[in-house]
Structure formats: C-alpha cells, structure tokens
Amino acid sequence: MTTALPERDGHEAVVTLDRREGPFGEVVLRQRGRHYEIIANGCFLMDTVDGRSERLLIQAALDELDRAGGAGERAGGPSVLIGGLGVGFSLAYAVAEPRWARIAIVEREDAIIDWHRNGPLGAFSGGALEDDRVAVLHTDLLEYLAAADGERYDALCLDIDNGPDWTVTDSNNGLYGADGLAVLWHRLQPGGVLAVWSAQPSVAFEEALRAAGFSDVATHEIPVSRGVPDVVHLARRGG
C-alpha cells in the first residue's frame, strides 16, 4: 500500500492509503483520523464511523425469518448471501450469529477484499473471511445472481452502491429495476427475505418491490448525525 501526504478536509487530516484502478473504475482507501473511507470514482461510498445500519441489514433479515418461521429450519439453519463487503460491518455481524449455517459474501473489487485480508479494514471484519461458514465470491453481484444454475438463499442482504435511488456505478441500477428484482425473487427460497440497504428512503423502491411480487414490504430507518436517515428495505418472497 502507498501512503500520500495528508490533505486537509475541515479539521481532520485525510490520508490516501491506497488507490487502484479496477474493472469498474478507481477505488480509493482513505484514513480520516481514526476512521477509514472507501471512495469509488471520486464518490464517497462508506466509512467506519457508524455501522448500525449495516448490522441492521443482517439482524432485520434474521428477525423476519424468525417471525415467519420455516425458512430458518432448513438444513440446520438459514443461509444468507451478503452483497458487498464494504468495510466489513455486515459480514462480521453475520459471522457473530451462530444461527447462520452458510454465509456467502459477494465482492467484485479485488482491492476491497485485499484491504480486509492484508490491510486496515481487517480490524473491522475481525477475521470473518476465514470463518468456515463463509464463502468469498470475487465476482460481480448481478452476474452471479443471473447464473441459471445459481443457489437459492433464505436471505439476501444487499449493500450495493448507495441504494436504489443513488448509484455511483451505472450498471448497479439494473439490480433495483424490474428485471433485477425478478432475479432476486428467484434466488430466494420460498419464504425467504430480501434486505436492501439504502442511503435514503425510497417510496418508489417499495412500490417496485410489491410490483415484483414481494410481500411484507417494510422500511427500517436509522437516524444519522446529519441529513436523511439510512434505511433498510425489507421484503419477503411468498411460498
């Protein structure tokens, strides 16, 4: 990793730790004080300041499975696919819950996986990538989900880009449209739960979920220090 001289941003020094060109553009890891940030193509994606909404992404899906029953009893416990490794909060939280029988984590950026295996983000994922239940899938989420012979999961927990209404990478828009939601529906077991993180609430996305055949659509809001709350959109595939 390379270290650049700090840039001044407000009252904190911002240090660029690594900068890489990937198949979808530039990805940057920066340090701001005690915290780390991931920047994609010049746009802020996430940081390590507050992982409450990323943890809720996992917990809300598990709670919804428990509420309805059935799906979580299959093969000794439920399976979950987490879309997006990010700074590792969601994966670490899933690994800390013994009820998950299988955990797949999909991340298309080699740099982000490396920052967890060999860099400072490993402190936030806490070695979760090495858990026996975890399969690290280094691929594009849309391509993985679209595979005809793909596995079905009890829960899909997606933290891709900044959510349905604000994407940094144009190709991610396809995940939240009618075709993408149809793919997600088919990748869930009957009774399975879809949880989608977003940087802002989206009534339009709730309507799209219902139009795609999902039921029990709900939105959980997480207040943040400034601006609109983070949210987790929840929906269920009927039996």
Tab-separated table of C-alpha atoms in Angstrom:
chain	number	residue	atom	x	y	z
A	1	MET	CA	0.000	0.000	0.000
A	2	THR	CA	1.104	3.539	-0.587
A	3	THR	CA	0.747	6.488	1.721
A	4	ALA	CA	0.358	10.028	0.468
A	5	LEU	CA	0.862	13.277	2.294
A	6	PRO	CA	-2.299	14.261	4.186
A	7	GLU	CA	-4.842	16.529	2.622
A	8	ARG	CA	-6.744	18.966	4.832
A	9	ASP	CA	-10.517	18.493	4.956
A	10	GLY	CA	-12.105	20.582	7.711
A	11	HIS	CA	-10.220	19.971	10.931
A	12	GLU	CA	-9.048	16.428	10.201
A	13	ALA	CA	-6.188	15.236	8.053
A	14	VAL	CA	-7.278	12.907	5.249
A	15	VAL	CA	-4.614	10.420	4.162
A	16	THR	CA	-4.891	8.379	0.976
A	17	LEU	CA	-3.660	4.895	1.870
A	18	ASP	CA	-4.246	3.109	-1.422
A	19	ARG	CA	-5.570	3.937	-4.879
A	20	ARG	CA	-6.302	1.294	-7.505
A	21	GLU	CA	-7.846	1.045	-10.939
A	22	GLY	CA	-10.346	-1.801	-11.164
A	23	PRO	CA	-12.705	-3.076	-13.851
A	24	PHE	CA	-15.339	-0.567	-12.755
A	25	GLY	CA	-13.077	2.437	-12.231
A	26	GLU	CA	-10.939	3.823	-9.441
A	27	VAL	CA	-11.272	2.655	-5.837
A	28	VAL	CA	-9.559	4.562	-3.020
A	29	LEU	CA	-8.991	3.789	0.649
A	30	ARG	CA	-8.564	6.878	2.825
A	31	GLN	CA	-7.980	7.426	6.524
A	32	ARG	CA	-9.639	10.318	8.334
A	33	GLY	CA	-8.498	10.464	11.943
A	34	ARG	CA	-9.273	7.053	13.459
A	35	HIS	CA	-11.648	6.045	10.679
A	36	TYR	CA	-11.399	4.736	7.130
A	37	GLU	CA	-13.354	5.603	3.976
A	38	ILE	CA	-13.891	3.895	0.644
A	39	ILE	CA	-14.228	6.183	-2.374
A	40	ALA	CA	-15.335	4.883	-5.804
A	41	ASN	CA	-14.779	7.007	-8.907
A	42	GLY	CA	-14.479	10.088	-6.736
A	43	CYS	CA	-17.749	9.467	-4.870
A	44	PHE	CA	-17.934	8.592	-1.170
A	45	LEU	CA	-19.310	5.091	-0.601
A	46	MET	CA	-18.903	4.223	3.067
A	47	ASP	CA	-16.784	4.652	6.167
A	48	THR	CA	-16.136	3.010	9.525
A	49	VAL	CA	-17.732	5.739	11.649
A	50	ASP	CA	-21.064	4.053	12.391
A	51	GLY	CA	-22.073	0.540	11.357
A	52	ARG	CA	-25.569	0.445	12.874
A	53	SER	CA	-27.467	0.303	9.592
A	54	GLU	CA	-25.088	-2.298	8.114
A	55	ARG	CA	-25.667	-4.509	11.172
A	56	LEU	CA	-29.423	-3.953	10.986
A	57	LEU	CA	-29.285	-5.211	7.404
A	58	ILE	CA	-28.375	-8.649	8.781
A	59	GLN	CA	-30.393	-8.604	12.001
A	60	ALA	CA	-33.626	-7.472	10.335
A	61	ALA	CA	-33.416	-10.309	7.820
A	62	LEU	CA	-32.869	-12.877	10.570
A	63	ASP	CA	-35.674	-11.421	12.696
A	64	GLU	CA	-38.040	-11.617	9.724
A	65	LEU	CA	-37.098	-15.254	9.134
A	66	ASP	CA	-37.735	-15.989	12.823
A	67	ARG	CA	-41.067	-14.150	12.727
A	68	ALA	CA	-42.477	-16.199	9.897
A	69	GLY	CA	-40.714	-19.470	10.720
A	70	GLY	CA	-39.963	-22.290	8.292
A	71	ALA	CA	-37.086	-20.997	6.188
A	72	GLY	CA	-34.601	-20.855	9.043
A	73	GLU	CA	-35.193	-24.510	9.949
A	74	ARG	CA	-33.859	-25.858	6.635
A	75	ALA	CA	-30.641	-27.893	6.680
A	76	GLY	CA	-29.705	-26.948	10.214
A	77	GLY	CA	-30.042	-23.202	9.795
A	78	PRO	CA	-30.646	-20.444	7.274
A	79	SER	CA	-28.292	-19.380	4.514
A	80	VAL	CA	-27.522	-15.751	3.690
A	81	LEU	CA	-25.902	-14.005	0.764
A	82	ILE	CA	-24.393	-10.595	1.540
A	83	GLY	CA	-23.933	-8.375	-1.486
A	84	GLY	CA	-20.979	-6.068	-0.913
A	85	LEU	CA	-18.127	-6.491	1.588
A	86	GLY	CA	-17.587	-2.772	2.140
A	87	VAL	CA	-15.907	-2.002	5.443
A	88	GLY	CA	-16.966	-5.375	6.856
A	89	PHE	CA	-19.647	-4.484	9.398
A	90	SER	CA	-22.373	-6.665	7.859
A	91	LEU	CA	-20.174	-9.720	7.396
A	92	ALA	CA	-18.693	-9.501	10.898
A	93	TYR	CA	-22.178	-9.221	12.373
A	94	ALA	CA	-23.404	-12.245	10.416
A	95	VAL	CA	-20.420	-14.352	11.482
A	96	ALA	CA	-21.055	-13.457	15.140
A	97	GLU	CA	-24.523	-15.062	14.851
A	98	PRO	CA	-24.214	-18.869	15.117
A	99	ARG	CA	-27.665	-19.498	13.615
A	100	TRP	CA	-26.453	-18.715	10.090
A	101	ALA	CA	-25.466	-22.066	8.620
A	102	ARG	CA	-23.924	-20.682	5.419
A	103	ILE	CA	-22.744	-17.169	4.574
A	104	ALA	CA	-21.773	-16.074	1.067
A	105	ILE	CA	-20.157	-12.657	0.596
A	106	VAL	CA	-20.027	-11.244	-2.927
A	107	GLU	CA	-17.471	-8.506	-3.659
A	108	ARG	CA	-16.354	-7.506	-7.139
A	109	GLU	CA	-13.448	-5.246	-6.134
A	110	ASP	CA	-10.215	-7.136	-5.548
A	111	ALA	CA	-8.842	-4.086	-3.707
A	112	ILE	CA	-11.562	-4.209	-1.038
A	113	ILE	CA	-11.001	-7.914	-0.381
A	114	ASP	CA	-7.261	-7.232	-0.092
A	115	TRP	CA	-7.818	-4.329	2.337
A	116	HIS	CA	-9.595	-6.822	4.606
A	117	ARG	CA	-7.145	-9.683	4.222
A	118	ASN	CA	-3.937	-7.641	4.353
A	119	GLY	CA	-4.881	-4.088	5.267
A	120	PRO	CA	-6.507	-1.963	7.971
A	121	LEU	CA	-10.103	-2.976	7.214
A	122	GLY	CA	-9.356	-6.396	8.703
A	123	ALA	CA	-9.823	-4.788	12.123
A	124	PHE	CA	-13.493	-4.218	11.259
A	125	SER	CA	-14.283	-7.578	9.650
A	126	GLY	CA	-12.444	-9.288	12.501
A	127	GLY	CA	-11.166	-12.273	10.546
A	128	ALA	CA	-14.696	-13.115	9.360
A	129	LEU	CA	-13.434	-14.015	5.888
A	130	GLU	CA	-11.721	-17.044	7.431
A	131	ASP	CA	-14.843	-18.421	9.136
A	132	ASP	CA	-15.666	-21.958	7.937
A	133	ARG	CA	-19.241	-20.944	7.055
A	134	VAL	CA	-18.099	-18.086	4.806
A	135	ALA	CA	-17.622	-18.351	1.047
A	136	VAL	CA	-15.934	-15.297	-0.502
A	137	LEU	CA	-17.202	-14.832	-4.057
A	138	HIS	CA	-14.969	-12.431	-6.006
A	139	THR	CA	-17.408	-11.556	-8.760
A	140	ASP	CA	-19.998	-9.036	-9.859
A	141	LEU	CA	-23.234	-9.495	-7.918
A	142	LEU	CA	-25.521	-9.091	-10.926
A	143	GLU	CA	-23.571	-11.640	-12.946
A	144	TYR	CA	-23.573	-14.082	-10.030
A	145	LEU	CA	-27.294	-13.731	-9.399
A	146	ALA	CA	-28.165	-14.096	-13.092
A	147	ALA	CA	-26.473	-17.511	-13.399
A	148	ALA	CA	-29.132	-20.022	-14.443
A	149	ASP	CA	-27.967	-22.760	-12.059
A	150	GLY	CA	-27.485	-20.472	-9.058
A	151	GLU	CA	-28.069	-21.427	-5.441
A	152	ARG	CA	-31.119	-20.172	-3.581
A	153	TYR	CA	-30.763	-18.489	-0.193
A	154	ASP	CA	-33.003	-17.921	2.801
A	155	ALA	CA	-31.876	-14.283	2.953
A	156	LEU	CA	-30.342	-11.835	0.504
A	157	CYS	CA	-28.764	-8.850	2.285
A	158	LEU	CA	-27.614	-6.274	-0.236
A	159	ASP	CA	-25.438	-3.224	0.430
A	160	ILE	CA	-24.627	-2.261	-3.150
A	161	ASP	CA	-23.621	1.247	-4.093
A	162	ASN	CA	-25.651	3.905	-2.238
A	163	GLY	CA	-29.023	2.258	-2.694
A	164	PRO	CA	-31.850	2.228	-5.254
A	165	ASP	CA	-32.046	5.965	-5.919
A	166	TRP	CA	-28.375	6.970	-5.919
A	167	THR	CA	-25.866	4.714	-7.662
A	168	VAL	CA	-22.238	5.538	-8.380
A	169	THR	CA	-21.837	2.767	-10.989
A	170	ASP	CA	-24.481	2.875	-13.722
A	171	SER	CA	-24.599	-0.900	-14.076
A	172	ASN	CA	-25.832	-1.209	-10.485
A	173	ASN	CA	-29.118	0.419	-11.498
A	174	GLY	CA	-30.125	-2.901	-13.004
A	175	LEU	CA	-30.239	-4.511	-9.583
A	176	TYR	CA	-33.093	-2.300	-8.422
A	177	GLY	CA	-35.266	-2.344	-11.555
A	178	ALA	CA	-37.941	-4.857	-12.537
A	179	ASP	CA	-35.511	-7.314	-14.148
A	180	GLY	CA	-33.109	-7.205	-11.193
A	181	LEU	CA	-35.897	-7.706	-8.661
A	182	ALA	CA	-37.160	-10.699	-10.647
A	183	VAL	CA	-33.690	-12.251	-10.404
A	184	LEU	CA	-33.591	-11.581	-6.650
A	185	TRP	CA	-37.030	-13.153	-6.209
A	186	HIS	CA	-35.897	-16.327	-7.974
A	187	ARG	CA	-32.691	-16.510	-5.902
A	188	LEU	CA	-34.684	-16.661	-2.655
A	189	GLN	CA	-36.108	-19.799	-1.136
A	190	PRO	CA	-39.907	-19.689	-0.736
A	191	GLY	CA	-40.493	-17.596	2.379
A	192	GLY	CA	-37.041	-16.053	2.050
A	193	VAL	CA	-36.243	-12.451	2.952
A	194	LEU	CA	-34.701	-9.651	0.898
A	195	ALA	CA	-32.996	-6.834	2.844
A	196	VAL	CA	-31.602	-3.841	0.949
A	197	TRP	CA	-29.501	-1.055	2.495
A	198	SER	CA	-30.007	2.468	1.197
A	199	ALA	CA	-28.553	5.889	1.974
A	200	GLN	CA	-32.071	7.331	1.866
A	201	PRO	CA	-35.693	6.123	1.986
A	202	SER	CA	-37.335	5.278	-1.324
A	203	VAL	CA	-41.111	5.029	-1.696
A	204	ALA	CA	-40.582	4.205	-5.381
A	205	PHE	CA	-38.452	1.189	-4.451
A	206	GLU	CA	-41.112	-0.044	-2.019
A	207	GLU	CA	-43.633	0.117	-4.852
A	208	ALA	CA	-41.232	-1.689	-7.187
A	209	LEU	CA	-40.836	-4.497	-4.640
A	210	ARG	CA	-44.593	-5.004	-4.444
A	211	ALA	CA	-44.903	-4.884	-8.233
A	212	ALA	CA	-42.224	-7.603	-8.462
A	213	GLY	CA	-44.309	-9.941	-6.303
A	214	PHE	CA	-42.711	-9.401	-2.902
A	215	SER	CA	-44.892	-9.222	0.204
A	216	ASP	CA	-44.456	-7.837	3.749
A	217	VAL	CA	-42.616	-4.797	2.369
A	218	ALA	CA	-41.318	-2.571	5.176
A	219	THR	CA	-38.658	0.099	5.747
A	220	HIS	CA	-36.484	0.487	8.855
A	221	GLU	CA	-34.901	3.914	9.369
A	222	ILE	CA	-31.616	4.559	11.190
A	223	PRO	CA	-31.032	8.197	12.218
A	224	VAL	CA	-27.641	9.641	11.274
A	225	SER	CA	-25.841	12.701	12.604
A	226	ARG	CA	-26.659	14.799	9.534
A	227	GLY	CA	-29.093	14.506	6.652
A	228	VAL	CA	-31.760	11.917	5.895
A	229	PRO	CA	-31.635	8.575	7.751
A	230	ASP	CA	-30.046	5.421	6.393
A	231	VAL	CA	-32.648	2.740	5.775
A	232	VAL	CA	-33.050	-0.996	5.319
A	233	HIS	CA	-35.834	-2.061	2.955
A	234	LEU	CA	-37.314	-5.472	3.783
A	235	ALA	CA	-39.483	-7.769	1.652
A	236	ARG	CA	-40.401	-11.439	1.516
A	237	ARG	CA	-40.826	-13.979	-1.251
A	238	GLY	CA	-44.105	-15.780	-0.775
A	239	GLY	CA	-44.310	-19.536	-0.600
